[in-house]
mmCIF file with all atom_site columns, C-alpha atoms in Angstrom:
data_model
loop_
_atom_site.group_PDB
_atom_site.id
_atom_site.type_symbol
_atom_site.label_atom_id
_atom_site.label_alt_id
_atom_site.label_comp_id
_atom_site.label_asym_id
_atom_site.label_entity_id
_atom_site.label_seq_id
_atom_site.pdbx_PDB_ins_code
_atom_site.Cartn_x
_atom_site.Cartn_y
_atom_site.Cartn_z
_atom_site.occupancy
_atom_site.B_iso_or_equiv
_atom_site.pdbx_formal_charge
_atom_site.auth_seq_id
_atom_site.auth_comp_id
_atom_site.auth_asym_id
_atom_site.auth_atom_id
_atom_site.pdbx_PDB_model_num
ATOM 1   C CA . MET X 1 1   ? -73.195 -24.266 -42.246 1.00 0.00 ? 1   MET X CA 1
ATOM 2   C CA . GLY X 1 2   ? -70.722 -21.366 -42.321 1.00 0.00 ? 2   GLY X CA 1
ATOM 3   C CA . PHE X 1 3   ? -67.718 -23.652 -42.768 1.00 0.00 ? 3   PHE X CA 1
ATOM 4   C CA . PHE X 1 4   ? -69.274 -25.411 -45.742 1.00 0.00 ? 4   PHE X CA 1
ATOM 5   C CA . THR X 1 5   ? -70.011 -22.071 -47.399 1.00 0.00 ? 5   THR X CA 1
ATOM 6   C CA . ARG X 1 6   ? -66.407 -20.927 -46.915 1.00 0.00 ? 6   ARG X CA 1
ATOM 7   C CA . TRP X 1 7   ? -65.093 -24.296 -48.124 1.00 0.00 ? 7   TRP X CA 1
ATOM 8   C CA . PHE X 1 8   ? -67.411 -24.253 -51.164 1.00 0.00 ? 8   PHE X CA 1
ATOM 9   C CA . PHE X 1 9   ? -66.218 -20.801 -52.229 1.00 0.00 ? 9   PHE X CA 1
ATOM 10  C CA . ALA X 1 10  ? -62.587 -21.848 -51.753 1.00 0.00 ? 10  ALA X CA 1
ATOM 11  C CA . PHE X 1 11  ? -63.233 -24.907 -53.910 1.00 0.00 ? 11  PHE X CA 1
ATOM 12  C CA . ALA X 1 12  ? -65.012 -22.771 -56.517 1.00 0.00 ? 12  ALA X CA 1
ATOM 13  C CA . LEU X 1 13  ? -62.100 -20.309 -56.595 1.00 0.00 ? 13  LEU X CA 1
ATOM 14  C CA . LEU X 1 14  ? -59.587 -23.084 -57.165 1.00 0.00 ? 14  LEU X CA 1
ATOM 15  C CA . ALA X 1 15  ? -61.768 -24.955 -59.674 1.00 0.00 ? 15  ALA X CA 1
ATOM 16  C CA . LEU X 1 16  ? -62.507 -21.790 -61.645 1.00 0.00 ? 16  LEU X CA 1
ATOM 17  C CA . THR X 1 17  ? -58.787 -21.196 -61.913 1.00 0.00 ? 17  THR X CA 1
ATOM 18  C CA . PHE X 1 18  ? -57.894 -24.750 -62.940 1.00 0.00 ? 18  PHE X CA 1
ATOM 19  C CA . ASN X 1 19  ? -59.577 -28.137 -63.128 1.00 0.00 ? 19  ASN X CA 1
ATOM 20  C CA . PRO X 1 20  ? -59.247 -31.197 -65.378 1.00 0.00 ? 20  PRO X CA 1
ATOM 21  C CA . THR X 1 21  ? -62.154 -30.120 -67.608 1.00 0.00 ? 21  THR X CA 1
ATOM 22  C CA . GLN X 1 22  ? -61.979 -27.552 -70.368 1.00 0.00 ? 22  GLN X CA 1
ATOM 23  C CA . TYR X 1 23  ? -64.027 -25.075 -68.316 1.00 0.00 ? 23  TYR X CA 1
ATOM 24  C CA . ASN X 1 24  ? -61.446 -23.119 -66.335 1.00 0.00 ? 24  ASN X CA 1
ATOM 25  C CA . TYR X 1 25  ? -59.639 -19.807 -66.480 1.00 0.00 ? 25  TYR X CA 1
ATOM 26  C CA . ILE X 1 26  ? -56.239 -21.226 -67.439 1.00 0.00 ? 26  ILE X CA 1
ATOM 27  C CA . ASN X 1 27  ? -57.578 -23.063 -70.493 1.00 0.00 ? 27  ASN X CA 1
ATOM 28  C CA . TRP X 1 28  ? -59.807 -20.157 -71.490 1.00 0.00 ? 28  TRP X CA 1
ATOM 29  C CA . VAL X 1 29  ? -56.928 -17.681 -71.401 1.00 0.00 ? 29  VAL X CA 1
ATOM 30  C CA . ARG X 1 30  ? -54.694 -20.058 -73.346 1.00 0.00 ? 30  ARG X CA 1
ATOM 31  C CA . ASP X 1 31  ? -57.337 -20.570 -76.052 1.00 0.00 ? 31  ASP X CA 1
ATOM 32  C CA . TYR X 1 32  ? -59.186 -17.233 -76.188 1.00 0.00 ? 32  TYR X CA 1
ATOM 33  C CA . GLY X 1 33  ? -57.409 -14.757 -73.924 1.00 0.00 ? 33  GLY X CA 1
ATOM 34  C CA . HIS X 1 34  ? -55.570 -13.046 -76.759 1.00 0.00 ? 34  HIS X CA 1
ATOM 35  C CA . MET X 1 35  ? -58.929 -12.205 -78.382 1.00 0.00 ? 35  MET X CA 1
ATOM 36  C CA . ASN X 1 36  ? -60.436 -10.916 -75.116 1.00 0.00 ? 36  ASN X CA 1
ATOM 37  C CA . LEU X 1 37  ? -57.483 -9.411  -73.296 1.00 0.00 ? 37  LEU X CA 1
ATOM 38  C CA . SER X 1 38  ? -59.538 -6.932  -71.268 1.00 0.00 ? 38  SER X CA 1
ATOM 39  C CA . ILE X 1 39  ? -61.819 -9.706  -69.986 1.00 0.00 ? 39  ILE X CA 1
ATOM 40  C CA . ALA X 1 40  ? -58.819 -11.937 -69.262 1.00 0.00 ? 40  ALA X CA 1
ATOM 41  C CA . VAL X 1 41  ? -57.194 -9.195  -67.178 1.00 0.00 ? 41  VAL X CA 1
ATOM 42  C CA . LEU X 1 42  ? -60.461 -8.425  -65.338 1.00 0.00 ? 42  LEU X CA 1
ATOM 43  C CA . LEU X 1 43  ? -60.988 -12.094 -64.483 1.00 0.00 ? 43  LEU X CA 1
ATOM 44  C CA . ALA X 1 44  ? -57.351 -12.444 -63.405 1.00 0.00 ? 44  ALA X CA 1
ATOM 45  C CA . LEU X 1 45  ? -57.753 -9.499  -61.042 1.00 0.00 ? 45  LEU X CA 1
ATOM 46  C CA . LEU X 1 46  ? -60.981 -10.911 -59.590 1.00 0.00 ? 46  LEU X CA 1
ATOM 47  C CA . LEU X 1 47  ? -59.333 -14.294 -59.040 1.00 0.00 ? 47  LEU X CA 1
ATOM 48  C CA . ALA X 1 48  ? -56.317 -12.562 -57.465 1.00 0.00 ? 48  ALA X CA 1
ATOM 49  C CA . ILE X 1 49  ? -58.608 -10.722 -55.041 1.00 0.00 ? 49  ILE X CA 1
ATOM 50  C CA . GLY X 1 50  ? -60.196 -14.044 -54.052 1.00 0.00 ? 50  GLY X CA 1
ATOM 51  C CA . TYR X 1 51  ? -56.798 -15.663 -53.502 1.00 0.00 ? 51  TYR X CA 1
ATOM 52  C CA . ILE X 1 52  ? -55.542 -12.695 -51.475 1.00 0.00 ? 52  ILE X CA 1
ATOM 53  C CA . ILE X 1 53  ? -58.595 -12.819 -49.212 1.00 0.00 ? 53  ILE X CA 1
ATOM 54  C CA . TYR X 1 54  ? -58.336 -16.569 -48.636 1.00 0.00 ? 54  TYR X CA 1
ATOM 55  C CA . LEU X 1 55  ? -54.557 -16.785 -48.323 1.00 0.00 ? 55  LEU X CA 1
ATOM 56  C CA . ARG X 1 56  ? -54.278 -13.764 -46.011 1.00 0.00 ? 56  ARG X CA 1
ATOM 57  C CA . ALA X 1 57  ? -57.021 -15.048 -43.718 1.00 0.00 ? 57  ALA X CA 1
ATOM 58  C CA . THR X 1 58  ? -55.566 -18.565 -43.731 1.00 0.00 ? 58  THR X CA 1
ATOM 59  C CA . LEU X 1 59  ? -52.039 -17.402 -42.977 1.00 0.00 ? 59  LEU X CA 1
ATOM 60  C CA . ARG X 1 60  ? -53.284 -15.139 -40.178 1.00 0.00 ? 60  ARG X CA 1
ATOM 61  C CA . SER X 1 61  ? -55.453 -17.801 -38.558 1.00 0.00 ? 61  SER X CA 1
ATOM 62  C CA . ILE X 1 62  ? -53.508 -21.068 -38.868 1.00 0.00 ? 62  ILE X CA 1
ATOM 63  C CA . GLY X 1 63  ? -50.209 -19.937 -40.364 1.00 0.00 ? 63  GLY X CA 1
ATOM 64  C CA . ALA X 1 64  ? -47.928 -21.836 -42.705 1.00 0.00 ? 64  ALA X CA 1
ATOM 65  C CA . ALA X 1 65  ? -47.416 -24.622 -40.155 1.00 0.00 ? 65  ALA X CA 1
ATOM 66  C CA . GLY X 1 66  ? -51.175 -25.073 -39.827 1.00 0.00 ? 66  GLY X CA 1
ATOM 67  C CA . MET X 1 67  ? -51.556 -25.190 -43.597 1.00 0.00 ? 67  MET X CA 1
ATOM 68  C CA . ILE X 1 68  ? -48.898 -27.897 -43.812 1.00 0.00 ? 68  ILE X CA 1
ATOM 69  C CA . LEU X 1 69  ? -50.526 -29.818 -40.959 1.00 0.00 ? 69  LEU X CA 1
ATOM 70  C CA . VAL X 1 70  ? -53.975 -29.761 -42.598 1.00 0.00 ? 70  VAL X CA 1
ATOM 71  C CA . LEU X 1 71  ? -52.447 -30.903 -45.900 1.00 0.00 ? 71  LEU X CA 1
ATOM 72  C CA . ALA X 1 72  ? -50.592 -33.677 -44.058 1.00 0.00 ? 72  ALA X CA 1
ATOM 73  C CA . VAL X 1 73  ? -53.817 -34.903 -42.429 1.00 0.00 ? 73  VAL X CA 1
ATOM 74  C CA . VAL X 1 74  ? -55.648 -34.881 -45.769 1.00 0.00 ? 74  VAL X CA 1
ATOM 75  C CA . SER X 1 75  ? -52.716 -36.670 -47.413 1.00 0.00 ? 75  SER X CA 1
ATOM 76  C CA . ALA X 1 76  ? -52.718 -39.308 -44.662 1.00 0.00 ? 76  ALA X CA 1
ATOM 77  C CA . LEU X 1 77  ? -56.465 -39.783 -45.167 1.00 0.00 ? 77  LEU X CA 1
ATOM 78  C CA . VAL X 1 78  ? -55.932 -40.317 -48.913 1.00 0.00 ? 78  VAL X CA 1
ATOM 79  C CA . TRP X 1 79  ? -53.155 -42.770 -48.100 1.00 0.00 ? 79  TRP X CA 1
ATOM 80  C CA . VAL X 1 80  ? -55.413 -44.736 -45.741 1.00 0.00 ? 80  VAL X CA 1
ATOM 81  C CA . LEU X 1 81  ? -58.214 -44.826 -48.340 1.00 0.00 ? 81  LEU X CA 1
ATOM 82  C CA . TYR X 1 82  ? -55.699 -46.031 -50.932 1.00 0.00 ? 82  TYR X CA 1
ATOM 83  C CA . ASP X 1 83  ? -54.280 -48.720 -48.622 1.00 0.00 ? 83  ASP X CA 1
ATOM 84  C CA . LEU X 1 84  ? -57.782 -49.981 -47.815 1.00 0.00 ? 84  LEU X CA 1
ATOM 85  C CA . GLY X 1 85  ? -58.550 -50.249 -51.538 1.00 0.00 ? 85  GLY X CA 1
ATOM 86  C CA . ILE X 1 86  ? -61.328 -47.668 -51.358 1.00 0.00 ? 86  ILE X CA 1
ATOM 87  C CA . LEU X 1 87  ? -59.484 -45.167 -53.537 1.00 0.00 ? 87  LEU X CA 1
ATOM 88  C CA . ARG X 1 88  ? -57.475 -45.754 -56.700 1.00 0.00 ? 88  ARG X CA 1
ATOM 89  C CA . LEU X 1 89  ? -54.963 -43.164 -57.846 1.00 0.00 ? 89  LEU X CA 1
ATOM 90  C CA . ASP X 1 90  ? -54.509 -44.220 -61.469 1.00 0.00 ? 90  ASP X CA 1
ATOM 91  C CA . ASN X 1 91  ? -57.011 -41.631 -62.759 1.00 0.00 ? 91  ASN X CA 1
ATOM 92  C CA . SER X 1 92  ? -55.219 -38.302 -63.299 1.00 0.00 ? 92  SER X CA 1
ATOM 93  C CA . SER X 1 93  ? -58.478 -36.314 -63.389 1.00 0.00 ? 93  SER X CA 1
ATOM 94  C CA . LEU X 1 94  ? -59.500 -37.743 -60.036 1.00 0.00 ? 94  LEU X CA 1
ATOM 95  C CA . ASN X 1 95  ? -56.071 -36.883 -58.650 1.00 0.00 ? 95  ASN X CA 1
ATOM 96  C CA . VAL X 1 96  ? -56.490 -33.246 -59.736 1.00 0.00 ? 96  VAL X CA 1
ATOM 97  C CA . TRP X 1 97  ? -59.947 -33.098 -58.127 1.00 0.00 ? 97  TRP X CA 1
ATOM 98  C CA . LEU X 1 98  ? -58.487 -34.619 -54.923 1.00 0.00 ? 98  LEU X CA 1
ATOM 99  C CA . GLY X 1 99  ? -55.763 -31.967 -54.957 1.00 0.00 ? 99  GLY X CA 1
ATOM 100 C CA . LEU X 1 100 ? -58.333 -29.211 -55.440 1.00 0.00 ? 100 LEU X CA 1
ATOM 101 C CA . GLY X 1 101 ? -60.373 -30.655 -52.592 1.00 0.00 ? 101 GLY X CA 1
ATOM 102 C CA . ALA X 1 102 ? -57.341 -30.806 -50.310 1.00 0.00 ? 102 ALA X CA 1
ATOM 103 C CA . LEU X 1 103 ? -56.257 -27.246 -51.087 1.00 0.00 ? 103 LEU X CA 1
ATOM 104 C CA . SER X 1 104 ? -59.799 -25.927 -50.724 1.00 0.00 ? 104 SER X CA 1
ATOM 105 C CA . LEU X 1 105 ? -60.077 -27.699 -47.382 1.00 0.00 ? 105 LEU X CA 1
ATOM 106 C CA . VAL X 1 106 ? -56.925 -25.904 -46.210 1.00 0.00 ? 106 VAL X CA 1
ATOM 107 C CA . LEU X 1 107 ? -58.344 -22.546 -47.313 1.00 0.00 ? 107 LEU X CA 1
ATOM 108 C CA . GLY X 1 108 ? -61.791 -23.295 -45.877 1.00 0.00 ? 108 GLY X CA 1
ATOM 109 C CA . ILE X 1 109 ? -60.334 -24.284 -42.506 1.00 0.00 ? 109 ILE X CA 1
ATOM 110 C CA . GLY X 1 110 ? -58.063 -21.254 -42.551 1.00 0.00 ? 110 GLY X CA 1
ATOM 111 C CA . LEU X 1 111 ? -60.950 -18.884 -43.169 1.00 0.00 ? 111 LEU X CA 1
ATOM 112 C CA . SER X 1 112 ? -63.121 -20.620 -40.561 1.00 0.00 ? 112 SER X CA 1
ATOM 113 C CA . TRP X 1 113 ? -60.554 -21.241 -37.825 1.00 0.00 ? 113 TRP X CA 1
ATOM 114 C CA . SER X 1 114 ? -61.243 -18.065 -35.867 1.00 0.00 ? 114 SER X CA 1
ATOM 115 C CA . HIS X 1 115 ? -64.928 -19.030 -35.683 1.00 0.00 ? 115 HIS X CA 1
ATOM 116 C CA . VAL X 1 116 ? -64.050 -22.545 -34.540 1.00 0.00 ? 116 VAL X CA 1
ATOM 117 C CA . ARG X 1 117 ? -61.604 -21.270 -31.910 1.00 0.00 ? 117 ARG X CA 1
ATOM 118 C CA . ARG X 1 118 ? -64.187 -18.780 -30.616 1.00 0.00 ? 118 ARG X CA 1
ATOM 119 C CA . ALA X 1 119 ? -66.854 -21.513 -30.399 1.00 0.00 ? 119 ALA X CA 1
ATOM 120 C CA . LEU X 1 120 ? -64.507 -23.893 -28.548 1.00 0.00 ? 120 LEU X CA 1
ATOM 121 C CA . SER X 1 121 ? -62.798 -21.445 -26.211 1.00 0.00 ? 121 SER X CA 1
ATOM 122 C CA . GLY X 1 122 ? -65.208 -18.521 -25.981 1.00 0.00 ? 122 GLY X CA 1
ATOM 123 C CA . GLN X 1 123 ? -62.345 -16.155 -26.829 1.00 0.00 ? 123 GLN X CA 1
ATOM 124 C CA . SER X 1 124 ? -62.414 -13.797 -29.795 1.00 0.00 ? 124 SER X CA 1
ATOM 125 C CA . ASP X 1 125 ? -59.435 -12.932 -31.951 1.00 0.00 ? 125 ASP X CA 1
ATOM 126 C CA . VAL X 1 126 ? -58.544 -9.262  -32.263 1.00 0.00 ? 126 VAL X CA 1
ATOM 127 C CA . ASP X 1 127 ? -56.212 -7.898  -34.922 1.00 0.00 ? 127 ASP X CA 1
ATOM 128 C CA . ASP X 1 128 ? -53.374 -5.654  -33.813 1.00 0.00 ? 128 ASP X CA 1
ATOM 129 C CA . ILE X 1 129 ? -54.225 -2.036  -34.539 1.00 0.00 ? 129 ILE X CA 1
ATOM 130 C CA . ASP X 1 130 ? -51.502 0.602   -34.666 1.00 0.00 ? 130 ASP X CA 1
ATOM 131 C CA . ASP X 1 131 ? -52.300 3.967   -33.074 1.00 0.00 ? 131 ASP X CA 1
#
């Protein structure tokens, strides 16, 4: 259950920033940000905090190579679904949602990896602390 919560919040963070509908931060700032600059800046800072938390945890747990590997696996899965005729890629909105899903999966796995490693190996991760 913990992984799905982390994945959901990663997906929400990405979808709130941009998605193919009109309801996202990028479109809102483009259309109304100049009238509500203080709100636009506040929301940008809150989104930045979310990205910093997710990206820092992901880079610390699986690293850049792990992020690329997860994206490669998701891309291969999309390729297989396309080759089997289950998935069509001619819908640009669907492609954006697939991209958001893939990126949120990377962030969700990155935030959850320490928990998975501890469950599989019984070993906990400890951050380096300077004296």
